């Protein structure tokens, strides 16, 4: 028998989305499964990004796959800084460190800030990936219910009411997963003020900041630069999720702290991925405006129309950003996990149970609209319709 | 002013080797610097490995850079299991999880096992990368001095004497960094027995298991399969350090725990790196026996001869594995850190101060013999000679 594992090992649970990733991997190229499951882009990356990796490998294979510094190539960090400045934030390249996607960045940010017993404020519902890293740090999530009636906004008032002496971080995710809501500017500013007044950290998860169909992204870092660590990723914007590259930025001292942790957690990020990211910036605007946003917007609209037409018993909100519909099953006979399990079994359609996103998510399912094309989105929703009619 | 960072942030220090990586990155292609610093291979990866990545990118760029399951592609994990079985260990592919190099694997293993206050036994001197992750887990290193006279062996007796009620892990690194020693089979077996008798974990760092010039590797996992988590990497054997890929294996429950942590720390490893690793196995034996070992062995011998001939005041041991000479400066007028700082400044030769490897490393320097060719190794040692003569 093996010796006992750590106490946090038993406290954290497997992500349902990752469980589905494993299941789909086993299914291989089984095209009979329609996946509204994971948050994976379905577009190929820009040709320039692919070509840059190939040319780097051809030119000097040794250099293409050698170590970089832990923070990452200075040339790439400068491009990131330029892009952020152009987009309305402001940051120096030495305040940026590369990370293993936004996942790695968020984990590092929490390592950098949180002590055991601290409290971390999040919306409810919100991304399933915040509880795990908080539990690893022996911290506790404090969930603030956000409501459809209020456009799922996380309001300064609600944050103020939730702060205790133990509060250390407010996590902001905008556009949000699973609701797709974009935080309004006045709420972003209000929460920035609260952080400054109460000496709290903000961790801004900007994973979907480039995936916006209506409205625009407000950088909370701009309003509370000394209090904010922002985590970002190339996975969604440049369609390279499997290259595991993202970055964090914030006050230099905090980023230097993250760099120290990174030495012992990942050493450095993948150099070929860094070459890919460097090649992304010159084509970023064109790729997003001509390919990504039009493609995903069309799919969003198709899925929205199909839900409206065929799943009329359910309530849902048209998302203004990100990848997802968060659909209220209303008075479904099944709880959301059972619903998704049986939906997969009986109709081979993957959906994610809402309860994993928090208490407020109970009785909902999350449907990703980017991962399948329009035709398969239509098929999938009709299958859900059939499934629901037979309940 | 920013809010305060976590208490562990201030307790961990920057790795001196990573600091040098950053410095060398800034220096760019400045060939006047001779680096005996980092542990980076200087060979290009096998052509087949490079071609596999290119062909994967060409064939289907979307699939080439998509997410995989957290544990990693089943086909690769099966190849790893086959290779381990062929090499004398025995493991099923579901007992293997991919990691971000051995660094990521070691960190995950510690997360999986250690509670705050636990003690982790290591050799002194040993790899600089164990203290950081232990401190992150709020655990404590217990260092066992190992001596040149005893071939730097970590003996069962010494381990027995060091175990307390708080001991949770014994870390074994063989071949060792910085000493190059290979643990003798009787000591491997003896420590396996101690772990079983005392219900302790062994973390076996097998980073250099394929880099052996004389002797052979003993798998401690074989002698204590329920007590051992092994971390391994493709960085050194297949010369792809910047692709950040490694793996851990051990009891299924422990590996499942690591997989849960990995979901929140890195999500999954790089898919292109997984393609590279798959392509490595068919050419592994040829690449190691015809290219890696002969090249590095020759460089080891050249450096050894040069040290013997020109740095005769120093004591050192000919390493039987890994990448390094660990050289005793004897009665140098300078402490080892000052020695390395001035050596870099005055002669542009990079060496690593021995004190970073533990108390027993004080007054030593570590010289990597794989990163420069024979001519530059000769030049570098002559520069060290000049430097020492002018002290």
XYZ file of C-alpha atoms in Angstrom:
782
model
C 0.000 0.000 0.000
C 1.192 3.475 -0.810
C 1.905 6.107 1.861
C -0.783 8.769 2.316
C -1.060 11.666 -0.130
C -1.214 15.349 0.820
C -4.306 16.786 2.490
C -5.059 19.086 -0.449
C -4.961 16.123 -2.828
C -8.219 14.825 -1.397
C -9.813 18.274 -1.259
C -9.596 19.052 -4.955
C -11.803 17.447 -7.547
C -11.323 16.589 -11.172
C -12.551 19.243 -13.586
C -15.635 17.924 -15.434
C -14.426 19.661 -18.582
C -11.073 17.912 -18.464
C -12.842 14.600 -17.858
C -14.757 15.187 -21.066
C -11.539 16.096 -22.884
C -10.178 12.681 -21.937
C -13.371 10.990 -23.028
C -13.330 12.763 -26.407
C -9.665 11.902 -26.872
C -10.530 8.244 -26.406
C -13.390 8.565 -28.887
C -10.804 9.789 -31.406
C -12.285 10.843 -34.714
C -15.781 9.596 -33.909
C -17.704 12.301 -35.759
C -21.019 11.031 -34.455
C -20.301 12.852 -31.190
C -21.315 16.522 -31.346
C -19.330 18.473 -28.790
C -20.742 21.572 -27.137
C -18.379 20.701 -24.314
C -14.897 22.175 -23.980
C -13.708 25.724 -24.569
C -11.539 24.831 -27.529
C -11.330 26.998 -30.646
C -12.220 25.096 -33.808
C -10.223 27.238 -36.209
C -6.729 26.557 -37.427
C -4.190 29.149 -36.289
C -3.127 31.812 -38.828
C -0.901 30.426 -41.588
C 1.820 32.895 -40.536
C 1.901 31.355 -37.051
C 2.292 27.830 -38.408
C 4.904 28.948 -40.935
C 6.917 30.697 -38.231
C 7.203 27.479 -36.238
C 8.161 25.432 -39.287
C 10.729 27.962 -40.419
C 12.197 28.167 -36.922
C 12.531 24.361 -36.867
C 14.041 24.274 -40.354
C 16.453 27.142 -39.845
C 18.094 25.987 -36.636
C 16.485 23.008 -34.903
C 18.857 23.308 -31.958
C 17.903 26.906 -31.229
C 14.232 26.312 -32.013
C 13.873 23.903 -29.084
C 16.345 25.298 -26.558
C 15.577 26.758 -23.132
C 14.597 30.406 -22.779
C 14.729 32.542 -19.648
C 11.884 31.849 -17.232
C 10.190 35.193 -17.901
C 10.331 34.523 -21.648
C 11.993 35.991 -24.717
C 12.414 39.775 -24.360
C 11.363 40.315 -27.989
C 8.013 38.601 -27.378
C 7.415 40.417 -24.113
C 7.988 43.693 -25.925
C 5.426 42.774 -28.564
C 2.923 41.939 -25.824
C 3.588 45.289 -24.131
C 3.086 47.155 -27.412
C -0.145 45.295 -28.105
C -1.509 46.040 -24.627
C -0.614 49.702 -24.941
C -2.311 49.853 -28.337
C -5.385 48.161 -26.870
C -5.816 50.686 -24.079
C -3.791 49.315 -21.169
C -0.252 50.335 -20.304
C 2.576 48.096 -19.202
C 6.342 47.766 -19.538
C 7.821 44.532 -20.894
C 9.611 43.854 -17.596
C 6.209 43.698 -15.917
C 5.269 40.730 -18.117
C 6.087 37.053 -17.593
C 5.077 34.241 -19.902
C 2.998 31.407 -18.471
C 1.634 27.971 -19.359
C -1.587 29.405 -20.760
C -3.889 31.486 -18.587
C -4.240 28.376 -16.405
C -0.562 28.544 -15.476
C -0.745 32.309 -15.057
C -3.718 32.154 -12.691
C -2.112 29.417 -10.628
C 1.119 31.398 -10.356
C -0.768 34.577 -9.448
C -2.489 32.752 -6.589
C 0.807 31.203 -5.408
C 2.256 34.689 -5.473
C -0.476 36.323 -3.397
C -2.474 33.893 -1.269
C -1.772 32.543 2.189
C -3.665 29.600 3.732
C -6.978 30.791 5.148
C -7.294 33.777 2.785
C -10.543 34.388 0.950
C -10.912 34.799 -2.783
C -14.020 36.501 -4.172
C -15.535 35.185 -7.401
C -18.855 35.455 -9.221
C -21.347 32.604 -9.029
C -21.623 31.155 -11.648
C -18.092 31.442 -12.934
C -15.253 29.423 -14.483
C -14.702 26.006 -12.886
C -10.947 26.558 -12.773
C -10.783 28.936 -9.786
C -11.717 26.600 -6.967
C -8.889 24.130 -7.681
C -5.979 26.575 -7.417
C -7.597 28.285 -4.408
C -7.878 24.934 -2.613
C -4.292 24.080 -3.521
C -3.280 27.284 -1.700
C -5.578 26.263 1.189
C -7.655 29.377 0.524
C -11.437 29.634 0.317
C -13.693 30.890 -2.446
C -16.387 33.385 -1.489
C -19.007 33.253 -4.240
C -21.174 36.247 -5.087
C -24.398 35.224 -6.848
C -24.895 37.167 -10.075
C -28.266 37.189 -11.781
C -29.529 37.119 -15.334
C -31.890 40.011 -14.504
C -28.826 42.098 -13.757
C -26.928 40.898 -16.854
C -24.725 38.725 -14.604
C -22.797 41.868 -13.556
C -20.504 41.637 -10.545
C -21.360 44.909 -8.817
C -19.189 46.989 -6.488
C -21.990 46.913 -3.905
C -22.066 43.132 -3.845
C -18.276 42.977 -3.596
C -18.291 45.493 -0.725
C -20.812 43.388 1.180
C -18.726 40.255 0.760
C -15.344 41.596 1.855
C -14.126 40.345 5.223
C -10.839 40.725 7.052
C -9.684 37.564 5.329
C -10.358 38.747 1.771
C -7.189 38.889 -0.285
C -8.284 38.688 -3.928
C -11.179 39.575 -6.196
C -11.132 37.519 -9.394
C -12.701 39.232 -12.410
C -13.421 37.256 -15.578
C -14.715 39.354 -18.480
C -16.028 38.263 -20.929
C -17.259 35.630 -18.532
C -17.346 31.870 -18.783
C -20.067 30.462 -18.702
C -22.375 33.471 -19.106
C -20.593 35.473 -21.808
C -21.366 38.741 -19.993
C -18.991 41.675 -20.315
C -18.391 43.663 -17.123
C -19.676 47.233 -17.538
C -17.086 49.984 -17.285
C -18.693 51.545 -14.203
C -18.537 48.182 -12.390
C -14.934 47.625 -13.448
C -14.012 51.073 -12.108
C -16.036 50.573 -8.932
C -14.287 47.281 -8.145
C -10.888 48.834 -8.891
C -11.670 51.512 -6.296
C -12.705 48.904 -3.744
C -9.433 47.038 -4.230
C -7.423 50.218 -3.753
C -9.433 51.336 -0.717
C -9.179 47.946 0.956
C -5.647 47.034 -0.089
C -6.811 43.954 -2.000
C -5.478 42.214 -5.050
C -7.465 41.907 -8.237
C -6.748 38.960 -10.481
C -8.144 39.781 -13.887
C -8.666 36.745 -16.099
C -8.563 38.219 -19.609
C -8.744 34.894 -21.432
C -11.606 36.065 -23.666
C -10.749 39.769 -23.985
C -10.310 39.470 -27.772
C -13.458 37.375 -28.230
C -16.106 40.084 -28.084
C -19.103 40.320 -30.437
C -20.754 43.467 -29.054
C -19.239 45.986 -26.647
C -15.640 46.314 -25.562
C -13.184 45.186 -22.920
C -12.291 47.438 -19.991
C -8.833 46.870 -18.518
C -9.185 46.904 -14.747
C -5.379 47.014 -14.524
C -5.571 50.562 -15.903
C -7.698 51.694 -12.957
C -5.775 49.829 -10.235
C -2.302 49.161 -11.654
C -0.687 48.481 -8.274
C -3.400 46.050 -7.251
C -3.955 44.040 -10.410
C -2.361 40.923 -11.861
C -3.821 40.101 -15.258
C -3.647 36.611 -16.774
C -4.027 36.213 -20.492
C -3.599 33.468 -23.084
C -2.854 32.942 -26.745
C -5.112 29.859 -26.752
C -8.385 31.513 -27.706
C -7.299 34.561 -29.770
C -4.752 32.808 -31.957
C -6.282 29.312 -31.841
C -3.208 27.608 -30.375
C -4.594 26.072 -27.156
C -2.335 23.024 -27.342
C 0.782 25.199 -27.473
C 0.162 26.180 -23.839
C 1.234 29.804 -23.909
C -0.068 32.784 -22.009
C 1.256 35.672 -19.965
C 0.710 37.572 -16.745
C 1.367 41.232 -16.097
C 1.146 43.557 -13.143
C 3.351 45.352 -10.619
C 6.980 44.440 -11.242
C 7.555 43.047 -7.761
C 4.573 40.711 -8.087
C 5.682 39.546 -11.530
C 9.206 38.932 -10.248
C 7.620 36.809 -7.533
C 5.707 34.834 -10.145
C 8.937 34.351 -12.077
C 10.571 32.834 -9.011
C 7.701 30.385 -8.600
C 7.755 29.597 -12.312
C 11.382 28.452 -12.049
C 10.244 25.588 -9.862
C 6.931 24.845 -11.566
C 7.699 24.961 -15.296
C 11.267 26.389 -15.675
C 10.306 28.294 -18.837
C 7.572 28.175 -21.464
C 7.893 26.353 -24.779
C 10.236 28.176 -27.153
C 8.429 27.101 -30.300
C 5.202 28.455 -28.809
C 7.007 31.730 -28.181
C 7.972 31.822 -31.869
C 4.324 31.202 -32.755
C 3.157 34.038 -30.523
C 5.702 36.459 -31.992
C 4.377 35.689 -35.457
C 0.800 36.214 -34.282
C 0.988 39.930 -33.468
C 1.490 41.248 -37.025
C -1.622 39.346 -38.179
C -3.642 39.564 -34.992
C -6.103 42.256 -36.060
C -6.805 40.729 -39.453
C -7.159 37.208 -38.079
C -9.553 38.297 -35.340
C -11.646 40.663 -37.470
C -11.795 38.647 -40.676
C -11.795 35.083 -39.372
C -12.347 34.515 -35.666
C -15.072 36.995 -34.749
C -17.185 36.576 -37.944
C -16.995 32.777 -37.716
C -17.856 32.557 -34.047
C -20.518 35.296 -34.233
C -22.317 33.422 -36.975
C -22.206 30.222 -34.922
C -23.417 32.077 -31.858
C -26.381 33.418 -33.812
C -27.200 30.037 -35.313
C -27.101 28.361 -31.922
C -29.144 31.185 -30.362
C -31.826 30.901 -33.027
C -31.944 27.134 -32.708
C -32.267 27.320 -28.924
C -35.023 29.909 -29.223
C -36.906 27.932 -31.835
C -36.511 24.420 -30.515
C -35.729 24.554 -26.825
C -38.433 27.083 -25.997
C -38.916 25.861 -22.460
C -35.489 27.151 -21.502
C -34.255 30.559 -20.548
C -30.893 31.819 -21.813
C -29.000 35.033 -22.534
C -27.336 35.916 -25.813
C -23.629 36.116 -24.947
C -21.718 39.243 -26.008
C -18.342 37.593 -25.670
C -16.551 34.268 -25.112
C -17.682 30.870 -26.399
C -20.817 29.812 -24.500
C -24.567 29.772 -24.044
C -25.589 29.227 -20.453
C -29.006 27.684 -20.705
C -31.497 27.448 -17.854
C -33.222 24.063 -18.025
C -36.078 25.525 -15.976
C -38.197 22.695 -14.688
C -36.315 19.838 -16.237
C -37.112 16.492 -14.678
C -33.398 15.790 -14.440
C -30.677 17.520 -12.484
C -28.121 19.073 -14.797
C -25.454 16.427 -14.351
C -27.868 13.600 -15.042
C -29.170 15.611 -17.990
C -25.684 15.876 -19.520
C -24.775 12.262 -18.793
C -27.916 10.965 -20.449
C -27.690 13.467 -23.312
C -24.255 12.110 -24.136
C -25.340 8.514 -23.762
C -28.575 8.750 -25.695
C -27.853 11.438 -28.282
C -24.052 11.658 -28.341
C -24.149 15.391 -27.629
C -21.674 16.817 -25.106
C -22.828 19.602 -22.767
C -21.402 20.726 -19.427
C -23.554 20.602 -16.255
C -24.143 24.103 -14.866
C -23.601 23.155 -11.238
C -19.876 22.976 -11.801
C -19.885 26.738 -12.267
C -21.395 27.353 -8.837
C -24.676 27.107 -6.923
C -26.346 29.549 -9.278
C -25.493 27.273 -12.154
C -27.630 24.419 -10.879
C -30.317 23.456 -13.359
C -28.332 24.971 -16.239
C -26.182 23.514 -18.992
C -23.300 25.210 -20.782
C -23.194 24.870 -24.551
C -20.049 25.881 -26.442
C -20.970 27.385 -29.803
C -17.503 27.699 -31.343
C -16.381 24.084 -31.561
C -18.783 22.802 -34.214
C -19.843 24.297 -37.545
C -23.343 25.687 -38.201
C -24.712 22.483 -39.635
C -23.572 20.422 -36.684
C -24.777 23.078 -34.252
C -28.234 22.721 -35.810
C -28.046 18.944 -35.617
C -26.887 19.060 -32.032
C -29.650 21.347 -30.838
C -32.247 19.168 -32.597
C -30.809 16.187 -30.778
C -31.153 18.037 -27.476
C -34.747 18.817 -28.473
C -35.441 15.134 -29.147
C -33.803 14.203 -25.884
C -35.881 16.695 -23.901
C -39.098 15.664 -25.546
C -38.543 12.083 -24.498
C -37.900 12.901 -20.862
C 1.738 50.611 -3.271
C 0.800 47.031 -3.957
C -0.847 44.783 -1.354
C 1.455 42.276 0.341
C 2.476 39.065 -1.441
C 2.215 35.551 0.000
C 4.508 34.439 2.799
C 6.160 31.779 0.652
C 6.946 34.379 -2.012
C 9.556 35.941 0.255
C 10.931 32.585 1.391
C 11.962 31.291 -2.013
C 14.935 32.608 -3.909
C 15.758 32.951 -7.557
C 17.682 30.029 -9.022
C 21.229 31.145 -9.879
C 21.117 28.969 -12.981
C 17.983 30.628 -14.243
C 19.504 34.062 -13.540
C 22.382 33.075 -15.780
C 19.950 31.838 -18.451
C 18.448 35.326 -18.506
C 21.856 36.935 -18.668
C 22.927 34.717 -21.572
C 19.646 35.411 -23.384
C 20.376 39.130 -23.148
C 23.905 38.553 -24.432
C 22.315 36.937 -27.500
C 24.805 35.482 -29.934
C 27.843 36.900 -28.141
C 30.209 34.016 -28.846
C 32.920 35.521 -26.655
C 31.077 34.119 -23.635
C 31.991 30.504 -22.939
C 29.221 28.861 -20.961
C 29.917 26.064 -18.529
C 26.746 27.271 -16.817
C 23.329 25.751 -17.492
C 22.353 22.137 -17.952
C 21.348 22.551 -21.577
C 22.174 19.976 -24.256
C 24.119 21.452 -27.142
C 23.011 18.953 -29.767
C 20.165 19.372 -32.189
C 17.338 16.901 -31.631
C 17.140 13.892 -33.990
C 16.013 14.830 -37.493
C 13.043 12.470 -37.105
C 11.821 14.461 -34.106
C 11.999 17.753 -35.988
C 10.370 16.251 -39.066
C 7.515 14.837 -36.999
C 6.658 18.287 -35.676
C 6.836 19.857 -39.123
C 4.761 17.153 -40.704
C 2.174 17.384 -37.924
C 1.933 21.156 -38.502
C 1.702 20.724 -42.278
C -0.798 17.884 -42.237
C -3.404 19.431 -39.974
C -2.408 22.653 -38.209
C -5.663 22.718 -36.247
C -5.098 19.272 -34.757
C -1.368 19.844 -34.300
C -1.975 22.632 -31.789
C -5.202 21.534 -30.093
C -5.681 20.576 -26.439
C -4.967 17.035 -25.283
C -6.208 15.351 -22.128
C -4.341 16.416 -18.990
C -2.612 13.058 -18.606
C -1.443 13.208 -22.225
C -1.998 11.305 -25.448
C -2.603 7.585 -24.738
C -0.384 6.585 -27.686
C 2.603 8.445 -26.213
C 2.009 7.107 -22.721
C 1.981 3.604 -24.154
C 5.326 4.214 -25.867
C 6.770 5.479 -22.578
C 5.498 2.365 -20.769
C 7.041 0.097 -23.406
C 10.362 1.921 -23.197
C 10.445 1.685 -19.395
C 9.632 -2.001 -19.498
C 12.367 -2.567 -22.054
C 14.803 -0.614 -19.852
C 14.181 -2.737 -16.773
C 11.330 -1.025 -14.960
C 7.689 -1.990 -15.206
C 4.703 0.311 -15.462
C 1.292 0.493 -17.092
C 0.430 3.469 -19.300
C -2.355 4.547 -16.935
C 0.274 5.003 -14.230
C 1.978 7.663 -16.366
C 1.109 11.355 -16.656
C 2.905 13.857 -18.842
C 4.447 16.901 -17.187
C 6.113 20.206 -18.019
C 9.588 18.698 -18.043
C 10.958 16.972 -14.951
C 10.619 20.361 -13.218
C 6.840 20.244 -13.579
C 6.772 16.575 -12.631
C 8.770 17.120 -9.431
C 6.630 20.065 -8.428
C 3.451 18.066 -9.004
C 4.824 15.091 -7.086
C 5.518 17.332 -4.103
C 2.057 18.949 -4.322
C 0.636 15.455 -4.396
C 2.468 14.188 -1.327
C 3.660 16.942 0.988
C 1.851 18.739 3.793
C 3.159 21.895 5.475
C 5.774 20.992 8.069
C 6.797 17.734 6.395
C 10.469 16.949 5.883
C 12.073 16.038 2.576
C 15.429 14.232 2.587
C 17.999 15.143 -0.088
C 21.729 14.719 -0.608
C 24.073 17.627 0.027
C 25.271 18.708 -2.501
C 22.375 18.167 -4.870
C 20.297 19.867 -7.558
C 19.291 23.459 -6.715
C 15.710 22.854 -7.804
C 14.486 20.882 -4.782
C 14.435 23.594 -2.147
C 12.090 25.879 -4.101
C 9.222 23.422 -4.521
C 9.678 22.179 -0.942
C 9.412 25.742 0.366
C 6.362 26.381 -1.817
C 4.733 23.443 -0.040
C 5.919 24.898 3.288
C 8.017 21.774 3.811
C 11.626 21.584 4.945
C 14.674 20.021 3.319
C 16.828 17.742 5.450
C 20.216 17.574 3.772
C 22.476 14.552 4.127
C 26.132 15.399 3.458
C 27.650 13.056 0.874
C 31.406 12.878 0.435
C 33.808 12.503 -2.443
C 35.677 9.832 -0.453
C 32.492 7.784 -0.529
C 31.792 8.486 -4.221
C 29.006 10.896 -3.169
C 26.767 7.866 -2.425
C 23.576 8.465 -0.437
C 23.709 5.481 1.906
C 20.835 3.676 3.618
C 22.579 4.189 6.966
C 22.722 7.933 6.537
C 19.077 8.017 5.449
C 18.074 5.923 8.467
C 19.836 8.321 10.809
C 18.079 11.320 9.271
C 14.506 10.055 9.329
C 12.234 11.714 11.868
C 8.510 11.499 12.515
C 8.086 14.367 10.091
C 9.910 12.732 7.174
C 7.628 12.242 4.195
C 9.918 11.968 1.158
C 13.395 10.849 0.158
C 14.485 12.440 -3.120
C 16.942 10.380 -5.155
C 18.756 11.910 -8.129
C 20.897 9.481 -10.093
C 22.978 10.255 -12.072
C 23.409 13.224 -9.787
C 23.656 16.924 -10.503
C 26.204 18.392 -9.700
C 28.462 15.427 -8.870
C 27.662 13.015 -11.718
C 27.666 10.053 -9.324
C 25.499 7.048 -10.021
C 23.811 5.490 -6.994
C 25.053 1.947 -6.451
C 22.463 -0.817 -6.730
C 22.896 -1.883 -3.101
C 22.205 1.663 -1.926
C 19.188 1.988 -4.209
C 17.784 -1.255 -2.814
C 18.629 -0.268 0.764
C 16.793 3.034 0.445
C 13.810 1.317 -1.192
C 13.601 -0.956 1.857
C 13.770 1.991 4.234
C 10.898 3.685 2.399
C 8.775 0.552 2.604
C 9.606 -0.075 6.260
C 8.877 3.492 7.279
C 5.928 4.153 4.967
C 7.747 6.977 3.175
C 7.572 8.262 -0.358
C 10.541 8.173 -2.685
C 10.707 10.764 -5.414
C 13.158 9.521 -8.011
C 14.468 12.237 -10.298
C 15.537 10.290 -13.389
C 16.412 13.340 -15.487
C 19.837 11.959 -16.424
C 19.054 8.232 -16.504
C 19.937 7.995 -20.223
C 23.098 10.082 -19.863
C 25.468 7.476 -18.458
C 29.086 7.006 -19.595
C 30.083 4.122 -17.324
C 27.786 1.931 -15.258
C 24.022 1.649 -15.421
C 20.845 3.063 -13.960
C 18.948 1.207 -11.226
C 15.223 1.877 -11.111
C 14.262 2.378 -7.471
C 10.614 2.189 -8.546
C 11.173 -1.480 -9.281
C 12.149 -2.149 -5.657
C 9.448 0.013 -4.040
C 6.683 0.400 -6.625
C 4.027 1.487 -4.141
C 6.294 4.106 -2.585
C 7.933 5.682 -5.612
C 6.994 8.514 -7.921
C 9.547 8.906 -10.699
C 9.991 12.145 -12.647
C 11.620 12.051 -16.035
C 12.164 14.408 -18.960
C 12.723 14.411 -22.690
C 14.931 17.513 -22.346
C 18.288 15.820 -21.901
C 17.908 12.497 -23.761
C 16.289 13.879 -26.910
C 17.782 17.394 -26.755
C 14.435 19.200 -26.671
C 14.676 21.190 -23.418
C 12.685 24.134 -24.769
C 9.750 21.882 -25.661
C 9.064 21.406 -21.945
C 7.994 17.794 -21.867
C 8.494 15.144 -19.249
C 6.483 12.537 -17.407
C 5.857 11.095 -13.973
C 4.933 7.543 -13.092
C 4.094 5.652 -9.954
C 1.116 4.155 -8.099
C -2.065 4.899 -10.048
C -3.758 6.741 -7.191
C -0.792 9.079 -6.793
C -0.631 9.730 -10.530
C -4.370 10.425 -10.630
C -3.759 12.953 -7.855
C -1.022 14.594 -9.893
C -3.382 14.716 -12.868
C -5.938 16.607 -10.779
C -3.310 19.156 -9.751
C -2.089 19.421 -13.326
C -5.549 20.519 -14.478
C -5.161 23.675 -12.441
C -1.454 24.248 -12.993
C -0.897 23.610 -16.705
C -4.152 22.056 -18.088
C -2.220 19.776 -20.434
C 1.242 19.589 -21.977
C 2.118 20.928 -25.413
C 0.676 18.752 -28.172
C 3.480 19.428 -30.633
C 5.974 18.357 -27.962
C 3.992 15.162 -27.544
C 4.333 14.550 -31.293
C 8.080 15.140 -30.955
C 8.350 12.657 -28.092
C 6.404 10.005 -30.001
C 8.843 10.324 -32.872
C 11.794 10.041 -30.497
C 11.254 6.474 -29.303
C 11.957 4.667 -32.599
C 15.322 6.474 -32.891
C 16.138 6.738 -29.194
C 18.736 3.996 -28.998
C 20.603 5.057 -32.113
C 20.540 8.740 -31.192
C 21.840 8.090 -27.682
C 24.478 5.516 -28.632
C 25.751 7.086 -31.838
C 25.403 10.783 -31.104
C 24.671 11.870 -27.549
C 26.858 9.609 -25.435
C 29.947 9.646 -27.733
C 29.772 13.439 -28.113
C 29.335 14.173 -24.433
C 31.833 11.507 -23.335
C 34.489 13.053 -25.519
C 33.760 16.465 -24.089
C 33.822 15.081 -20.574
C 37.255 13.573 -21.208
C 38.598 16.745 -22.793
C 37.393 18.856 -19.887
C 38.722 16.346 -17.372
C 42.149 16.314 -18.979
C 42.244 20.082 -19.156
C 41.258 20.425 -15.498
C 43.900 17.907 -14.501
C 46.582 19.548 -16.571
C 45.858 23.204 -15.943
C 43.854 23.530 -12.758
C 46.017 21.214 -10.731
C 45.328 22.927 -7.422
C 41.749 21.691 -7.545
C 40.191 18.427 -6.605
C 37.443 16.906 -8.748
C 35.824 13.595 -9.622
C 35.354 12.221 -13.095
C 31.580 12.038 -13.527
C 30.073 8.751 -14.743
C 26.817 10.337 -15.785
C 25.003 13.661 -16.332
C 26.597 16.887 -17.603
C 28.910 18.266 -14.921
C 32.280 18.470 -13.239
C 32.030 19.517 -9.629
C 35.379 21.091 -8.909
C 36.743 21.789 -5.446
C 38.496 25.160 -5.468
C 40.471 24.084 -2.398
C 42.099 27.104 -0.886
C 40.899 29.678 -3.346
C 41.188 33.217 -2.092
C 37.634 33.837 -3.214
C 34.371 32.330 -2.089
C 32.717 30.399 -4.884
C 30.112 32.997 -5.745
C 32.677 35.781 -5.958
C 34.861 33.422 -7.985
C 32.096 32.856 -10.542
C 31.078 36.514 -10.679
C 34.628 37.664 -11.327
C 35.320 34.784 -13.720
C 32.403 35.921 -15.847
C 33.366 39.570 -15.624
C 37.071 39.162 -16.271
C 37.212 36.120 -18.570
C 33.664 35.796 -19.872
C 33.429 32.212 -18.675
C 30.219 31.072 -16.976
C 30.436 28.660 -14.022
C 27.928 27.969 -11.240
C 28.880 28.575 -7.587
C 28.867 25.323 -5.622
C 27.157 26.728 -2.559
C 23.850 26.741 -4.382
C 23.935 22.942 -4.293
C 24.169 22.847 -0.503
C 26.595 23.445 2.345
C 28.920 20.730 1.075
C 29.145 22.587 -2.208
C 30.794 25.637 -0.690
C 34.178 26.309 -2.211
C 33.258 24.379 -5.354
C 32.213 25.383 -8.839
C 30.066 23.390 -11.243
C 31.267 23.207 -14.836
C 28.945 21.861 -17.527
C 30.919 19.954 -20.129
C 28.181 19.340 -22.699
C 27.279 22.865 -23.789
C 30.467 23.837 -25.620
C 32.563 21.928 -28.164
C 36.037 20.546 -27.384
C 37.883 23.598 -28.692
C 35.861 25.975 -26.613
C 36.109 23.714 -23.580
C 39.905 23.967 -23.903
C 39.739 27.726 -24.317
C 37.410 28.049 -21.342
C 39.571 26.018 -18.978
C 42.649 28.009 -20.036
C 40.740 31.175 -19.235
C 39.911 29.784 -15.794
C 43.611 28.982 -15.403
C 44.568 32.563 -16.295
C 41.945 33.874 -13.944
C 43.159 31.722 -11.063
C 46.778 32.614 -11.646
C 45.975 36.279 -11.355
C 44.114 35.938 -8.077
